[in-house]
Tab-separated table of C-alpha atoms and ligand atoms in Angstrom:
chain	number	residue	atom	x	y	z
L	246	UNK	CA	1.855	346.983	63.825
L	247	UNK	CA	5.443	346.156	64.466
L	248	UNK	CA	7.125	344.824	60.893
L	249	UNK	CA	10.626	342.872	60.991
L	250	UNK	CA	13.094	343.521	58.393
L	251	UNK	CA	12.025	341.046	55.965
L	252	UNK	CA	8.401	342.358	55.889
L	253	UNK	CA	9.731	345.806	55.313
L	254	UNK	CA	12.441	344.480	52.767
L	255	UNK	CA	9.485	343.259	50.836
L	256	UNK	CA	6.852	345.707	51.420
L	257	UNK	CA	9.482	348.558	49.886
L	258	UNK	CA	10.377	346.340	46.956
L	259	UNK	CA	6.725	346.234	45.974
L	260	UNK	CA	6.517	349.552	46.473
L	261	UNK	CA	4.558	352.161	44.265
L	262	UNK	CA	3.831	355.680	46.573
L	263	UNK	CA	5.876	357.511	43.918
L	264	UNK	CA	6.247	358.092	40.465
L	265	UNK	CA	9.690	356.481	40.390
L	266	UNK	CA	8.420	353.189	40.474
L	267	UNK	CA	6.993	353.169	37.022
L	268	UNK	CA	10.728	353.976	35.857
L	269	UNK	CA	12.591	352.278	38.060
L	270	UNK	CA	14.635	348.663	37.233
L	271	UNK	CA	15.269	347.510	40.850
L	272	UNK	CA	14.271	348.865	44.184
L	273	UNK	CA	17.603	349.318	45.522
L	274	UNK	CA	16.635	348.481	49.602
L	275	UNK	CA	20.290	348.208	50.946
L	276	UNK	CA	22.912	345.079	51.040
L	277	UNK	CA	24.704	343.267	54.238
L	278	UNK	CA	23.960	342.460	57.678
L	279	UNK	CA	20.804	343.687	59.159
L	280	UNK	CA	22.164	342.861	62.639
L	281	UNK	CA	25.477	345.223	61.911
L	282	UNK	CA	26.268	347.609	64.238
L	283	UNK	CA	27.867	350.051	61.310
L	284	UNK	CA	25.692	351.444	59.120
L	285	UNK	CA	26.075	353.352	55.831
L	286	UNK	CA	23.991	355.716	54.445
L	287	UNK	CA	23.953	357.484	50.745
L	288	UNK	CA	21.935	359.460	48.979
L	289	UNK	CA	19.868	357.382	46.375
L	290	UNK	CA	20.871	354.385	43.195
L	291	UNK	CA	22.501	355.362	40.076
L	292	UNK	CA	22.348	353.193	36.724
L	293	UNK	CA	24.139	350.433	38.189
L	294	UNK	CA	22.824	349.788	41.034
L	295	UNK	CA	19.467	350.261	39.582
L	296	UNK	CA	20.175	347.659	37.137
L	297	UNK	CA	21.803	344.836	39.708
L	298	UNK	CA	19.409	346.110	42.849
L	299	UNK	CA	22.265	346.683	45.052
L	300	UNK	CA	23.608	350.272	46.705
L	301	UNK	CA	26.948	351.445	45.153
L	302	UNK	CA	27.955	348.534	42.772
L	303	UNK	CA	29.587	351.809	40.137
L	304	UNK	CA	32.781	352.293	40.222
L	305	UNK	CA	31.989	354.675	43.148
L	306	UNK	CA	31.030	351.687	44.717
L	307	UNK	CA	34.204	349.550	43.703
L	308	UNK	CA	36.537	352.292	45.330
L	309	UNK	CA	34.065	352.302	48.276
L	310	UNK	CA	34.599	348.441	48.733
L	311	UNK	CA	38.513	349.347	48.759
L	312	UNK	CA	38.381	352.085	51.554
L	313	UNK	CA	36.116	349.523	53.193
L	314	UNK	CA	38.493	346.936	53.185
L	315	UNK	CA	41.666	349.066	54.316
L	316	UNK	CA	39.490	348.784	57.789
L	317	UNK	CA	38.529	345.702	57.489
L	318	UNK	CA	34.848	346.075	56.820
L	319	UNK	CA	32.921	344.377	54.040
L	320	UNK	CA	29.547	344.688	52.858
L	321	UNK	CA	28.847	341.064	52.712
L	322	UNK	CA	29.749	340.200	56.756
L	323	UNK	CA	30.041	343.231	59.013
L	324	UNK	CA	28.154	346.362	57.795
L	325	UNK	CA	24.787	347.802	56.355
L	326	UNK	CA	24.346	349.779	53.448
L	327	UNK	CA	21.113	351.816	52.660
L	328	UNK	CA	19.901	354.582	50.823
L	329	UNK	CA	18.160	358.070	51.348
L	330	UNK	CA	15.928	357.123	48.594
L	331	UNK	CA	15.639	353.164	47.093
L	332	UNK	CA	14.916	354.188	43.247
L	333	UNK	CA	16.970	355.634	40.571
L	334	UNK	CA	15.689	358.844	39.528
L	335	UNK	CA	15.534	359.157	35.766
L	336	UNK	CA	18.815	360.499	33.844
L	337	UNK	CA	20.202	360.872	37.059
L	338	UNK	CA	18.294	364.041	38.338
L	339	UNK	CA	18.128	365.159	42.210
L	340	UNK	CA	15.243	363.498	43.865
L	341	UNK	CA	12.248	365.677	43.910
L	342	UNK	CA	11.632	366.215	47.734
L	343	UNK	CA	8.142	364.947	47.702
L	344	UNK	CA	9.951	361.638	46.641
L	345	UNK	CA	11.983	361.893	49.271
L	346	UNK	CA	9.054	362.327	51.735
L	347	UNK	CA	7.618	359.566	50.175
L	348	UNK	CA	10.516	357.256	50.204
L	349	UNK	CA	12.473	358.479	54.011
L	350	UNK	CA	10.072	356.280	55.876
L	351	UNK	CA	11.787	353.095	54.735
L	352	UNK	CA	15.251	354.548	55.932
L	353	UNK	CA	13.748	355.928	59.394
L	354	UNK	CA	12.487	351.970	59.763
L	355	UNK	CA	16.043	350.395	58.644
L	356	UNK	CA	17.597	352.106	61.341
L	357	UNK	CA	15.334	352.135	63.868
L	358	UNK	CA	15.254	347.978	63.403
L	359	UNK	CA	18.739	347.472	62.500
L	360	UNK	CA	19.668	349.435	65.417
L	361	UNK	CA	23.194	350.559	64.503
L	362	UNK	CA	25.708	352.205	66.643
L	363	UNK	CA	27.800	353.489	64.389
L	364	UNK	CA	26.451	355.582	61.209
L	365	UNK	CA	28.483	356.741	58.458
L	366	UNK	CA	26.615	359.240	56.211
L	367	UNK	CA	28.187	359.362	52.606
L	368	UNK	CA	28.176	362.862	51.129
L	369	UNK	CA	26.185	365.996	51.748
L	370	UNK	CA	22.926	364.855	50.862
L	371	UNK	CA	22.635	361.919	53.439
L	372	UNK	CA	24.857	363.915	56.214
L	373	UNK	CA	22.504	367.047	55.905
L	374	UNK	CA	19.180	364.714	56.313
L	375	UNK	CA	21.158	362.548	59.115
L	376	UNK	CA	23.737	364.855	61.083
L	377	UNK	CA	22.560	368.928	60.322
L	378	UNK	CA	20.793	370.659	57.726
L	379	UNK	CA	23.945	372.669	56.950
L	380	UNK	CA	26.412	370.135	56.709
L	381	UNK	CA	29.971	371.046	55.175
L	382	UNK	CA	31.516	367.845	53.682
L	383	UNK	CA	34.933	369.381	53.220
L	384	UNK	CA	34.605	371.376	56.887
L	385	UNK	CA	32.838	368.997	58.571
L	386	UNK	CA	34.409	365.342	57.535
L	387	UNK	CA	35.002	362.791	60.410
L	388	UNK	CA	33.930	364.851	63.246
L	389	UNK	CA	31.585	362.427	65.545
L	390	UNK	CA	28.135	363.916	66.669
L	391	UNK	CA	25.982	361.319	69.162
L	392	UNK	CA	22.044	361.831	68.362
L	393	UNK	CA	19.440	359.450	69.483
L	394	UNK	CA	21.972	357.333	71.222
L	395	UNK	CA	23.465	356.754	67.582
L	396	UNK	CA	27.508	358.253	66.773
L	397	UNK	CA	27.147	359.929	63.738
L	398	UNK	CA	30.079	360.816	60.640
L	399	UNK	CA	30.018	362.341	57.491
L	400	UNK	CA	32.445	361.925	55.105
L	401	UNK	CA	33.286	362.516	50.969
L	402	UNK	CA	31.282	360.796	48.793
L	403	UNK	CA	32.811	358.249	46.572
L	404	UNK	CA	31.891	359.319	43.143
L	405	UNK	CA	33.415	363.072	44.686
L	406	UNK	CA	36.561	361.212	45.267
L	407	UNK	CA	36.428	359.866	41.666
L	408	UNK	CA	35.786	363.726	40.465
L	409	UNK	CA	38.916	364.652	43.118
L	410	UNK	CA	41.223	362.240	44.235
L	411	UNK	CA	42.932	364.385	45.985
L	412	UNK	CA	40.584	364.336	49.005
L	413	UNK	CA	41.431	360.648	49.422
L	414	UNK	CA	43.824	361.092	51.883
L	415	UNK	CA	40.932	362.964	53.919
L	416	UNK	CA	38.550	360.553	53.844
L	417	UNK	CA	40.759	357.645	54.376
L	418	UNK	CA	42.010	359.314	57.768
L	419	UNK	CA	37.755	359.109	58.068
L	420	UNK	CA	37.935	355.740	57.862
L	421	UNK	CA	40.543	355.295	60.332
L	422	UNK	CA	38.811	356.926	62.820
L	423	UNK	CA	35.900	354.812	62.427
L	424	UNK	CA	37.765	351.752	62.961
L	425	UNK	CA	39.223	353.245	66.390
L	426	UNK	CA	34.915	354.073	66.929
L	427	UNK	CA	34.321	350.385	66.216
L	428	UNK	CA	36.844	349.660	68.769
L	429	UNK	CA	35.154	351.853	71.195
L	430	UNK	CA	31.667	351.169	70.997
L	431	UNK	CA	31.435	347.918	68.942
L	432	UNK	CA	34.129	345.741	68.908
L	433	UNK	CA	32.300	342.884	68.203
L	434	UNK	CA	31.943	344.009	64.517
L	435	UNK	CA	35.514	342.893	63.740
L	436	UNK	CA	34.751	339.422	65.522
L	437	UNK	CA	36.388	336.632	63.425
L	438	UNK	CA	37.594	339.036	60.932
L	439	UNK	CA	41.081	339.161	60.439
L	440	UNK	CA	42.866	342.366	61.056
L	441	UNK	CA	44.983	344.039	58.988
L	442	UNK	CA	48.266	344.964	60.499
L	443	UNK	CA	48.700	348.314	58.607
L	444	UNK	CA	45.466	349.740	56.697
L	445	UNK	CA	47.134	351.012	53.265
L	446	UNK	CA	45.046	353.731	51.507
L	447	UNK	CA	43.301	352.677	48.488
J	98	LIG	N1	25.321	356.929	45.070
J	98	LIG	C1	24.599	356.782	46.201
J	98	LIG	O1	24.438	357.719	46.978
J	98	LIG	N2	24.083	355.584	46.459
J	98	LIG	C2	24.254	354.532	45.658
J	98	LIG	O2	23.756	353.458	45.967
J	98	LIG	C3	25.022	354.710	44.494
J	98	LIG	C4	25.549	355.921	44.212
């Protein structure tokens, strides 16, 4: 049966195939435009964005928001956010890979009905599931891989910029790159936004 993103929006927010729904606040499903053509992917919610339902609201998520903005993207109008996994994992601990099994269908489904063209995976976690099992953030960073018609980047996470600012610089140039990527392959994300003349780093 085919499912549009509403119907999976609320099947996954009623959702109990794991253990991590009896701890759980919020299902954290993902925030902005389900017709965006740039997606974002991390790895699962942390305490905040457990408690307000809503992918990187921390202050991870408040300097993601800023290197958003330096190229002109913004949760609320041109971009999708999602998660590897939708539910906080108590104290913070790894997701146990049978919750991940459980849980990477709803992902697999976002993308295949969002249809993005663009997808940015944040961290190791997400670029290892998304881009290659061996994935080297700090090797690896910005370098654009097409699978399944999709272009594909990895870059730092935010809360490992927090821990080390100094690779902000790195993943800023990241950024940049994706905004010449929009250009290239879908332009009509930055259609009635107004550009910034010069992107400053956050
Ligand atoms: N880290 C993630 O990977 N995702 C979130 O939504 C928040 C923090």
């Amino acid at each position: 049966m085919s499912m549009n993103y509403e119907e999976l929006r609320s099947l996954c927010l009623h959702c109990q195939k794991c253990k991590l729904a009896e701890t759980r606040t919020n299902v954290v499903f993902g925030v902005g435009d389900p017709n965006a053509k740039v997606m974002f992917i991390g790895e699962g919610p942390g305490e905040n964005e457990d408690l307000q339902g809503e992918p990187f609201v921390g202050r991870g998520g408040q300097l993601l928001d800023k290197f958003l903005a330096a190229v002109d993207l913004d949760r609320k109008k041109n971009i999708y956010i999602g998660n590897m996994v939708k539910c906080r994992p108590p104290k913070n601990r790894d997701p146990e890979p049978g919750e991940v099994a459980e849980c990477i269908g709803y992902l697999n489904k976002q993308i295949e009905l969002i249809q993005p063209k663009i997808i940015v995976c944040l961290g190791r976690i997400a670029s290892c599931y998304m881009i290659n099992p061996t994935f080297k953030v700090t090797k690896e960073h910005g370098q654009w891989t097409q699978k399944n018609g999709i272009w594909m980047m990895g870059t730092f996470h935010p809360a490992a910029l927090l821990r080390n600012p100094n690779n902000k610089p790195l993943c800023f140039e990241d950024m940049l790159s994706l905004r010449d990527k929009i250009m290239e392959v879908c332009p009509e994300t930055y259609a009635g936004i107004e550009l910034l003349g010069l992107p400053q780093m956050p």
